[in-house]
mmCIF file of C-alpha atoms in Angstrom:
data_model
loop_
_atom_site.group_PDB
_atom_site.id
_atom_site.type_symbol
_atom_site.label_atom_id
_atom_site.label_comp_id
_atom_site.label_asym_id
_atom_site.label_seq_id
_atom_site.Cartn_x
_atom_site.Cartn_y
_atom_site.Cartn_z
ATOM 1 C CA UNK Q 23 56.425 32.744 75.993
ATOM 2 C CA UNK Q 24 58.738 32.498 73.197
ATOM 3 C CA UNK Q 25 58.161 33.724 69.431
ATOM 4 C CA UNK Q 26 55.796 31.431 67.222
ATOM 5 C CA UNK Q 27 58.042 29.945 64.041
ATOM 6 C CA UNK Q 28 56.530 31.041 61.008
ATOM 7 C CA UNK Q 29 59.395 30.452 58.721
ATOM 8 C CA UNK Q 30 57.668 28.870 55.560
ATOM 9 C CA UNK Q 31 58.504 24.465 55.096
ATOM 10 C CA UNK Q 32 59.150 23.847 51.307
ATOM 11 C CA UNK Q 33 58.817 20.373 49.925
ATOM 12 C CA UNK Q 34 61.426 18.491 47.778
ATOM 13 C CA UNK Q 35 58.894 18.665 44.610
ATOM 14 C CA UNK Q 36 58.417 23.018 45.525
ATOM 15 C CA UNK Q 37 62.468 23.578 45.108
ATOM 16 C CA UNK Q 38 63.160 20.701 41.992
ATOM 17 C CA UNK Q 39 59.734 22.633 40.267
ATOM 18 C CA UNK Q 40 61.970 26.305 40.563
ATOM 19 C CA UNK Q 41 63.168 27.833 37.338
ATOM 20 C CA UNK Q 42 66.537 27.681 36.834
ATOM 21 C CA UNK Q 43 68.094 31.602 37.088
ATOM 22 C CA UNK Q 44 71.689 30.983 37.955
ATOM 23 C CA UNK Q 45 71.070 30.367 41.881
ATOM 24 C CA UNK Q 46 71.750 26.871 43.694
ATOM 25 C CA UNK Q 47 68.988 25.985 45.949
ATOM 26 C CA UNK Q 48 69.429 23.591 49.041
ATOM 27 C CA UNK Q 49 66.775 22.363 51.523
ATOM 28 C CA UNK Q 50 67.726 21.244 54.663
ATOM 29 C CA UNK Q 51 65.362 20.006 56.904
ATOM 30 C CA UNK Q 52 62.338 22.308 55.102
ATOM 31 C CA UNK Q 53 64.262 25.683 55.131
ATOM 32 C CA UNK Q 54 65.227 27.111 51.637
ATOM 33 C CA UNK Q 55 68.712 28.066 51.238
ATOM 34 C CA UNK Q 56 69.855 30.238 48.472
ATOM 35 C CA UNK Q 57 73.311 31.211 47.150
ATOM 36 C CA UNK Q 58 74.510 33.184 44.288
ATOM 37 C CA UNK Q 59 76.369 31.278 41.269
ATOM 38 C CA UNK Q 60 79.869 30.938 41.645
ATOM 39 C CA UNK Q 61 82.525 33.652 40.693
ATOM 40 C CA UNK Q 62 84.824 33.309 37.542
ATOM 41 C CA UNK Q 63 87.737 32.526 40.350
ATOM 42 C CA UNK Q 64 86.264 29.666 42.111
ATOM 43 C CA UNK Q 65 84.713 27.928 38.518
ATOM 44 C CA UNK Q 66 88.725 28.367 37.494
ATOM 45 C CA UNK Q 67 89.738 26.663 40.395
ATOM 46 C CA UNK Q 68 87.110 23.764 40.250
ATOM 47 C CA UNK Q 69 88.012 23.338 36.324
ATOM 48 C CA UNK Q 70 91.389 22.664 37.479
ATOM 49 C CA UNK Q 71 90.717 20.642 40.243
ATOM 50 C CA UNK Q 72 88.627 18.230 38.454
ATOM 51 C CA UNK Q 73 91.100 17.846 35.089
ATOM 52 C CA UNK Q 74 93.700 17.213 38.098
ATOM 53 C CA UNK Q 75 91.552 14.349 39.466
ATOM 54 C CA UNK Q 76 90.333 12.944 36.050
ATOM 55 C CA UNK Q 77 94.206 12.243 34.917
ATOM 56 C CA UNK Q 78 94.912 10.714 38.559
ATOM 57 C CA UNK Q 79 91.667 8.826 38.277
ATOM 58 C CA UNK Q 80 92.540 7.734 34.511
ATOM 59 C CA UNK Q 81 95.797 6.543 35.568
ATOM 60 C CA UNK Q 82 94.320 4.173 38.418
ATOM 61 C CA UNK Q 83 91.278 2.566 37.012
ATOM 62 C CA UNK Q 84 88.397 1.907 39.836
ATOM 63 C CA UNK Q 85 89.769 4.008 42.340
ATOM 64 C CA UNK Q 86 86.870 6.478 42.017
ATOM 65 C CA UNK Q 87 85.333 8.628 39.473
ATOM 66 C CA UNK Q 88 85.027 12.710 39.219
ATOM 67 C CA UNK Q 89 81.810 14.361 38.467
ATOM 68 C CA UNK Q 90 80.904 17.863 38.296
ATOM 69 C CA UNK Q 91 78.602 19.725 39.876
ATOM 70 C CA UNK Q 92 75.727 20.749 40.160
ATOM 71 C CA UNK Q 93 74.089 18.140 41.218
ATOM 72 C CA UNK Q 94 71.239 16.655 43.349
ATOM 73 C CA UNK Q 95 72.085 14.555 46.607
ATOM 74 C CA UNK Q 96 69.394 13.368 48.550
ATOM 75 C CA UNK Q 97 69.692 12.511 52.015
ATOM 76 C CA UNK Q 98 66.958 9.967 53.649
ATOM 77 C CA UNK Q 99 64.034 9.226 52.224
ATOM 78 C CA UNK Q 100 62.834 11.487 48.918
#
């Protein structure tokens, strides 16, 4: 007989009710995952990245459009 699951479920309106302390939260399928906020290195590299893709964006209109994250991006129904 195998091991009862007793990992806690959280809810959409549980994780979007957290405060924020510098953490992204992500729920897949129920489970909470938590990672640190990104390093100096890697918010360098996304600054660049984006600028990059908002001048190549700017110079051909309605090709697509850069945002920056975080953000929320539901999958299925909410």
């Amino acid at each position: 007989m195998g091991m009862p699951n007793t990992a806690r479920r959280y809810q959409v309106e549980e994780v979007l009710a957290f405060p924020p302390d510098g953490r992204r939260y992500e729920l897949v399928a129920g489970e909470l995952l938590v990672t640190p906020a990104p390093a100096p290195l890697h918010q360098l590299v996304v600054t660049r990245l984006v600028a990059a893709l908002s001048a190549y964006f700017a110079a051909h209109p309605g090709l697509g459009t850069v945002y920056v994250g975080p953000g929320d991006v539901f999958f299925g129904a909410r």
